[in-house]
PDB file of C-alpha atoms in Angstrom:
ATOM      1  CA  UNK A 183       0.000   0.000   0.000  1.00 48.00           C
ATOM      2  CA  UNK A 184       1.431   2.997  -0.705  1.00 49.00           C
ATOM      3  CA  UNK A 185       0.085   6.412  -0.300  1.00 51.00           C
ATOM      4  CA  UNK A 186      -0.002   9.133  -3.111  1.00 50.00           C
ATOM      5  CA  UNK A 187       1.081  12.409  -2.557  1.00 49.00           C
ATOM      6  CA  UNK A 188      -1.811  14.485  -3.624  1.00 49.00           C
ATOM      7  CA  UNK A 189      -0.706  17.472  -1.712  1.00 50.00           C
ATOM      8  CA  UNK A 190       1.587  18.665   0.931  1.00 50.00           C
ATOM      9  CA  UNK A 191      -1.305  18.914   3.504  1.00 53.00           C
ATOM     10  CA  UNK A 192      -1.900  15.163   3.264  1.00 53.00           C
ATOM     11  CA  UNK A 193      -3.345  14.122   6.565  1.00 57.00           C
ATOM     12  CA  UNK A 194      -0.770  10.638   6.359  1.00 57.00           C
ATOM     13  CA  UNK A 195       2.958  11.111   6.190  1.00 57.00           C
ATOM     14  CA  UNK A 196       4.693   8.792   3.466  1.00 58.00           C
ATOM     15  CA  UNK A 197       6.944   5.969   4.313  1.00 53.00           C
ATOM     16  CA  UNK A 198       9.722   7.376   3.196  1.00 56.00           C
ATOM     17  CA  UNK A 199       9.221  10.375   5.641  1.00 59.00           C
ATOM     18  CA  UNK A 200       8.851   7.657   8.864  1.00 59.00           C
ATOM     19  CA  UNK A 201      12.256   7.061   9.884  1.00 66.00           C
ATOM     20  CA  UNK A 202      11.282   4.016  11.924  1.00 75.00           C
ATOM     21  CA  UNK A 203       9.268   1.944   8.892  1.00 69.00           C
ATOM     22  CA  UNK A 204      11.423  -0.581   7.209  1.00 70.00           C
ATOM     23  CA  UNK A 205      11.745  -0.823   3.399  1.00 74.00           C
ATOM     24  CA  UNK A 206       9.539  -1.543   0.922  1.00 77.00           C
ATOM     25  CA  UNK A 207      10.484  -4.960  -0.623  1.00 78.00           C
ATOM     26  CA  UNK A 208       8.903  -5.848  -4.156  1.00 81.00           C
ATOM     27  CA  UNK A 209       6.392  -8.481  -4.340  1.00 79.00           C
ATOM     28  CA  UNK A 210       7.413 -11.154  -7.666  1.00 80.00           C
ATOM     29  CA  UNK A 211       5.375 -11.325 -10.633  1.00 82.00           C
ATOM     30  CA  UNK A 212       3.749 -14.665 -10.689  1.00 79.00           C
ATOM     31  CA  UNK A 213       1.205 -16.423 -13.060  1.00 81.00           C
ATOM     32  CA  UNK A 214      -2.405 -16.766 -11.152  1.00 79.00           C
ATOM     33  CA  UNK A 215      -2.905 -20.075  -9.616  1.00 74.00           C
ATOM     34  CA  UNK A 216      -5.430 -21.813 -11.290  1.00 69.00           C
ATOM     35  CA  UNK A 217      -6.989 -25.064  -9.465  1.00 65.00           C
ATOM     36  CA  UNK A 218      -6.917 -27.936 -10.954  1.00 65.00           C
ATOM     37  CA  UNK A 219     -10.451 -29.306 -12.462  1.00 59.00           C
ATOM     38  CA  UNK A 220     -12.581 -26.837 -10.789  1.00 61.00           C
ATOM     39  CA  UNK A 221     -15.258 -25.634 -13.072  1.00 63.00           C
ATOM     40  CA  UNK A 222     -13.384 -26.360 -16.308  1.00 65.00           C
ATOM     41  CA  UNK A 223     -13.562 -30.156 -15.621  1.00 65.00           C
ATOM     42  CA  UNK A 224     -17.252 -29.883 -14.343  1.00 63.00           C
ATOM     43  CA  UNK A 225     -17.854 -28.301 -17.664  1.00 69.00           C
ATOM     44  CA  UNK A 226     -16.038 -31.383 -19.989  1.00 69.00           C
ATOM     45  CA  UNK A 227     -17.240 -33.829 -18.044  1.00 64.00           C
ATOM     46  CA  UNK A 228     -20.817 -32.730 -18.411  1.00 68.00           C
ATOM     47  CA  UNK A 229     -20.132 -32.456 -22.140  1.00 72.00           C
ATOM     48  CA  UNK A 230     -18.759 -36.124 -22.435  1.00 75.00           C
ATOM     49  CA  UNK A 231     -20.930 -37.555 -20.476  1.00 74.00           C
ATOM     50  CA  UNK A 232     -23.822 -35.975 -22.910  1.00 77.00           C
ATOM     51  CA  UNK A 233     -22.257 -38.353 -25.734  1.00 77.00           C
ATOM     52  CA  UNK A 234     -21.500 -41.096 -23.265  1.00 74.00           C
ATOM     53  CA  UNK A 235     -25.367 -41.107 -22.438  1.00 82.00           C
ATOM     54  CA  UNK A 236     -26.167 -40.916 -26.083  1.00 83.00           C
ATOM     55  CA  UNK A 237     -24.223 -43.506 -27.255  1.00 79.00           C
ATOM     56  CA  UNK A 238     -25.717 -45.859 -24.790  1.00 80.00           C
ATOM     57  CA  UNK A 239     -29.193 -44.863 -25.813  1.00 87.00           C
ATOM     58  CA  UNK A 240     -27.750 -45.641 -29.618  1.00 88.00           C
ATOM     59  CA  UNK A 241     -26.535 -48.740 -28.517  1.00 86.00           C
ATOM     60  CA  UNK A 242     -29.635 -49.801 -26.473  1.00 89.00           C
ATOM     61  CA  UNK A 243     -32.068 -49.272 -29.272  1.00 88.00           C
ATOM     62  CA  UNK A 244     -29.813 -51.231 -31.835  1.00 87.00           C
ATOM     63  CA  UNK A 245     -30.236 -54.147 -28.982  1.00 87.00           C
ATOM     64  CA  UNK A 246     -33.886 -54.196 -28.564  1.00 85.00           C
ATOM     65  CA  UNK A 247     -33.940 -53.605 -32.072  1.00 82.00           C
ATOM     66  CA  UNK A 248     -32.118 -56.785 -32.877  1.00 83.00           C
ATOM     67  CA  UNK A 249     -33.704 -59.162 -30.424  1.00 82.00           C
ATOM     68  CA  UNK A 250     -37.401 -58.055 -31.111  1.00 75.00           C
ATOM     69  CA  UNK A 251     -40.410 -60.083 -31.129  1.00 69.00           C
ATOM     70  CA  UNK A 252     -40.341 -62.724 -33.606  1.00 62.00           C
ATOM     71  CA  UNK A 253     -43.408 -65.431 -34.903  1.00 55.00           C
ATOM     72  CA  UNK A 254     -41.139 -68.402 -34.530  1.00 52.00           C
ATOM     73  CA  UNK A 255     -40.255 -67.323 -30.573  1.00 52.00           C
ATOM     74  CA  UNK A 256     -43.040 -66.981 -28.792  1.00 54.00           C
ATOM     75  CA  UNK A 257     -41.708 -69.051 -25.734  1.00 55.00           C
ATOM     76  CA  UNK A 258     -39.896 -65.954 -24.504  1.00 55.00           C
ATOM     77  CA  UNK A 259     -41.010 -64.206 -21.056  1.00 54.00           C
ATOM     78  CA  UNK A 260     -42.583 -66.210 -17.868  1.00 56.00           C
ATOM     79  CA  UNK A 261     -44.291 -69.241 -18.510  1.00 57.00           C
ATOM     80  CA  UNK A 262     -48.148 -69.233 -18.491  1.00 58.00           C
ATOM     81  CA  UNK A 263     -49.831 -71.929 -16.680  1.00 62.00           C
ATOM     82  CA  UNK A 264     -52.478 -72.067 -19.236  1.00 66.00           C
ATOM     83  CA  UNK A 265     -52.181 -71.387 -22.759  1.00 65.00           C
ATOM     84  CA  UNK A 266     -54.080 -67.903 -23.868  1.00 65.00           C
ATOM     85  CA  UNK A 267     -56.953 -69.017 -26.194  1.00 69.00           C
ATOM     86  CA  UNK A 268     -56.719 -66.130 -28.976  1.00 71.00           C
ATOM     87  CA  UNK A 269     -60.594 -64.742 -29.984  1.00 68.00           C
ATOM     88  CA  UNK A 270     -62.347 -65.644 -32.815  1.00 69.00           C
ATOM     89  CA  UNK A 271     -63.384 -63.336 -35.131  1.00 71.00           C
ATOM     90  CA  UNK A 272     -67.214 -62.806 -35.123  1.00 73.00           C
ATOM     91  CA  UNK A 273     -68.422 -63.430 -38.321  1.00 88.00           C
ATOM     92  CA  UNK A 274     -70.805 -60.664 -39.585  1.00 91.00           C
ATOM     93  CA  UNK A 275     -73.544 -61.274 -41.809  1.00 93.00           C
ATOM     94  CA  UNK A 276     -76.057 -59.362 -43.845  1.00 93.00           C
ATOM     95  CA  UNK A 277     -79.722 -60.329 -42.727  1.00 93.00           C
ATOM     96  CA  UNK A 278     -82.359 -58.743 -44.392  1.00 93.00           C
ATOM     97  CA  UNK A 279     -85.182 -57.293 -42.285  1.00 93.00           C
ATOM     98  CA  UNK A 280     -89.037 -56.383 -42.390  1.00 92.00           C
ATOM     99  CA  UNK A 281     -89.623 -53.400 -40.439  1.00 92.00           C
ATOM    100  CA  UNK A 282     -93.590 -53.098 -39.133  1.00 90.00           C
ATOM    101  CA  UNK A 283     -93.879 -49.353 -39.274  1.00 89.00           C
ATOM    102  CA  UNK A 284     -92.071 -47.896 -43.124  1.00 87.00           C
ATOM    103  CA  UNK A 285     -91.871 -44.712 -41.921  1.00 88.00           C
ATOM    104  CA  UNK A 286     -89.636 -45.336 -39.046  1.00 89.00           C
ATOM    105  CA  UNK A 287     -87.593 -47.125 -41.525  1.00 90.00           C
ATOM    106  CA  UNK A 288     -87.152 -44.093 -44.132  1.00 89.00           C
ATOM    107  CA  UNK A 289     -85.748 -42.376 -41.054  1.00 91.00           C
ATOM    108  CA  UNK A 290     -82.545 -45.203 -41.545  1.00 92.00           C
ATOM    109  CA  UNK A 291     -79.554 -44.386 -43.500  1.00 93.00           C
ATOM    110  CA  UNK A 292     -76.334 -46.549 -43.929  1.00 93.00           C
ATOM    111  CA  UNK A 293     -74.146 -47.155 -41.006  1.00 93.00           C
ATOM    112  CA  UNK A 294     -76.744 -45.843 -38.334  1.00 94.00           C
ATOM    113  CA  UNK A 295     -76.945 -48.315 -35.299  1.00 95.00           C
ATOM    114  CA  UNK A 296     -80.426 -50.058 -34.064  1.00 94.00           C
ATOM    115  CA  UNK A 297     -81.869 -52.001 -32.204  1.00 94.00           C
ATOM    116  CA  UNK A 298     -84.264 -54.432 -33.285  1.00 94.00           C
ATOM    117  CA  UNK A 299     -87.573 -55.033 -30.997  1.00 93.00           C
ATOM    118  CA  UNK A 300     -89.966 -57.703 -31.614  1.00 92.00           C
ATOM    119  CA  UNK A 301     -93.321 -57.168 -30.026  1.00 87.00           C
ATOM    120  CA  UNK A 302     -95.545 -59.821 -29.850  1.00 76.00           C
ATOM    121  CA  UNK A 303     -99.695 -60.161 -30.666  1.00 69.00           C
ATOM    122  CA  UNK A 304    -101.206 -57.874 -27.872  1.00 63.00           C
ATOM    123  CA  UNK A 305    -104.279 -59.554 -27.804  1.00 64.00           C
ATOM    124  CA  UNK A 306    -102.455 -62.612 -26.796  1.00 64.00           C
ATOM    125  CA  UNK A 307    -100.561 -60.651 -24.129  1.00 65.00           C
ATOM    126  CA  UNK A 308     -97.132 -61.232 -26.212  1.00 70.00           C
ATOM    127  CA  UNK A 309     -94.796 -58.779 -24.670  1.00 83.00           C
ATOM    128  CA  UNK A 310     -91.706 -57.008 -26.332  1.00 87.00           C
ATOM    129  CA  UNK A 311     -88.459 -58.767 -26.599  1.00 89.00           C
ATOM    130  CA  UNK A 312     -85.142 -57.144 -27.586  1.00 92.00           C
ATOM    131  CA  UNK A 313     -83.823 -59.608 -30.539  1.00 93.00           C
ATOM    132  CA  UNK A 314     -80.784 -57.662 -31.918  1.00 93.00           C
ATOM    133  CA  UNK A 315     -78.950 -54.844 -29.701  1.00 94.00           C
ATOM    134  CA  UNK A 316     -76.215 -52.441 -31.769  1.00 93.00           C
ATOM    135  CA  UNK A 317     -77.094 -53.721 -35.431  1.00 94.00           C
ATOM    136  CA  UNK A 318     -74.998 -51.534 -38.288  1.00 95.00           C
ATOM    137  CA  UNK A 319     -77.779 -51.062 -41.082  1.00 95.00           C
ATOM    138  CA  UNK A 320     -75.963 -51.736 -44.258  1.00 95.00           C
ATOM    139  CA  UNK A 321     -78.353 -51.149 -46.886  1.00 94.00           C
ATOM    140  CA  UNK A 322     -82.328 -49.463 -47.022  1.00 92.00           C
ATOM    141  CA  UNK A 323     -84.047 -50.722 -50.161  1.00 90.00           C
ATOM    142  CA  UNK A 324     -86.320 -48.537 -51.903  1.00 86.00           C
ATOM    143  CA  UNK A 325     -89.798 -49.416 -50.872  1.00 77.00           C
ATOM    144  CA  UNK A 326     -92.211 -51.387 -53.714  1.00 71.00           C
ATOM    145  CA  UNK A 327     -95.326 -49.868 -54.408  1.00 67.00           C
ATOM    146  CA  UNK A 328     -97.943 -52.410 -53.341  1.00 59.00           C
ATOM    147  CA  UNK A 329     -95.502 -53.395 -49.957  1.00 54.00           C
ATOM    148  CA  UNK A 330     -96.081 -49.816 -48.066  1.00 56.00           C
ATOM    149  CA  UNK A 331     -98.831 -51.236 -45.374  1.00 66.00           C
ATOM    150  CA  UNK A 332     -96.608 -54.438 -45.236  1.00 76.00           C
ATOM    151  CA  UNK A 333     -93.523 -52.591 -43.784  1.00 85.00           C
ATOM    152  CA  UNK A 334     -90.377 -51.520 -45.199  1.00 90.00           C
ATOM    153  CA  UNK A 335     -87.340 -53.748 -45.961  1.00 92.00           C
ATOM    154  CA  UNK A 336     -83.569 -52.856 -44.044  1.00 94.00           C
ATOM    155  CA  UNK A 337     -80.609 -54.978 -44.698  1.00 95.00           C
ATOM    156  CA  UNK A 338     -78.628 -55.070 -41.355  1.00 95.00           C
ATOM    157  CA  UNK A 339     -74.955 -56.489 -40.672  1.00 94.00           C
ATOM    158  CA  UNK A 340     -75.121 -58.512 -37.405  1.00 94.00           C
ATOM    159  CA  UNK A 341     -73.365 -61.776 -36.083  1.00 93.00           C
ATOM    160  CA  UNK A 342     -74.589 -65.253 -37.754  1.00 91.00           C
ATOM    161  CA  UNK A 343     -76.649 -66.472 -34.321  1.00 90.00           C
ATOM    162  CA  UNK A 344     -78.399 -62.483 -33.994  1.00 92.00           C
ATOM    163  CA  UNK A 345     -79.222 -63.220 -37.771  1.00 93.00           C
ATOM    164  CA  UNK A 346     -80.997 -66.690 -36.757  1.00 92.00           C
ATOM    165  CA  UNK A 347     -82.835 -64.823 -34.078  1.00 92.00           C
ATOM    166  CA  UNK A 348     -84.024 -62.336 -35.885  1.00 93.00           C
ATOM    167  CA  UNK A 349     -85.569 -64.350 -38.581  1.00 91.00           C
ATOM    168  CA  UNK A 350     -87.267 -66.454 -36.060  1.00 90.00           C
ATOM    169  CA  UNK A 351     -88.653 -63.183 -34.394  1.00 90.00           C
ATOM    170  CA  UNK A 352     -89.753 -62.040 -37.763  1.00 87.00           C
ATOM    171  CA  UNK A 353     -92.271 -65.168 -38.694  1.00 86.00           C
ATOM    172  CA  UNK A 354     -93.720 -64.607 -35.185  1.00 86.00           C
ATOM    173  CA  UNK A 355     -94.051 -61.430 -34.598  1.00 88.00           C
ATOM    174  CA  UNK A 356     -93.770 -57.789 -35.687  1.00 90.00           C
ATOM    175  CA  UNK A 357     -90.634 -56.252 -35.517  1.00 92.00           C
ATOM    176  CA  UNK A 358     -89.339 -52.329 -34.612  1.00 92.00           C
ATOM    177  CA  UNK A 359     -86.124 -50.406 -34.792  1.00 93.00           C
ATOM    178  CA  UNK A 360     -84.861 -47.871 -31.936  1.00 91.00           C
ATOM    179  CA  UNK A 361     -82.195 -45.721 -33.013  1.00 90.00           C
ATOM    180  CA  UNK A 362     -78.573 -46.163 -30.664  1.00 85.00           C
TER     181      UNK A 362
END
């Protein structure tokens, strides 16, 4: 520390002017000390681990990659005490329909959903039954001339045993559509 000599009413006296202080000695010039890592290291390492953790990802999707599923392996995994028994398909069919009331049935378009009602003779107290629930219609004929106080005619996609159903319902009784 040294003290500048601003003026000659300088409220501190210099060292020179002390006759008791000892003499200034020079301080070497030295490079900064640096520590070793620090935040430098912090910084590479979280760079190289970046491609470290990359590269395992890389390599970890080329594995699963390689041993995927296959047809011929299905054995892989925990064994199953029973054997899975894989769903059939239901088999859809096209069963053609007469509807009691024709102007509920011109209401119908392609791919609306019904179901199908089949109401028995009321003076024989039959009561309503629900034959077919969730039918697709497929198809709605046009209506013949002379057929209008017969009905109307709707082709409907349901599964082979609704289909067997529903022509049994249809010989007995007269059937209805509800809208899903």
């Amino acid at each position: 520390m040294s003290f500048a000599h601003s003026s000659s009413t300088s409220a501190f006296p210099s060292a020179s002017a002390l006759p008791d202080a000892p003499a200034t000695c020079q301080v070497p010039h030295f490079a900064p000390v640096r520590v070793r890592g620090g935040r430098y290291q912090l910084h590479r390492f979280v760079r190289h681990r970046r491609r470290a953790v990359a590269a395992g990802l890389a390599v970890t999707a080329a594995a699963l990659v390689a041993a995927g599923p296959r047809e011929a392996d299905r054995s892989r995994g925990h064994p199953v005490a029973e054997p899975v028994r894989e769903r059939r398909a239901v088999e859809l069919v096209a069963a053609p329909v007469r509807i009691a009331d024709g102007a509920t049935v011109r209401l119908l378009r392609p791919g609306d959903r019904v179901d199908v009602v089949a109401a028995g003779d009321a003076t024989a107290g039959g009561e309503a039954a629900l034959v077919a629930r969730g039918a697709r219609v497929t198809k709605v004929p046009e209506p013949l001339d002379g057929a209008a106080q017969d009905g109307a005619l709707v082709v409907l996609s349901v599964p082979r045993s609704t289909a067997t159903r529903l022509a049994g319902a249809s010989a007995t009784a007269r059937l209805a559509v509800t809208l899903c």
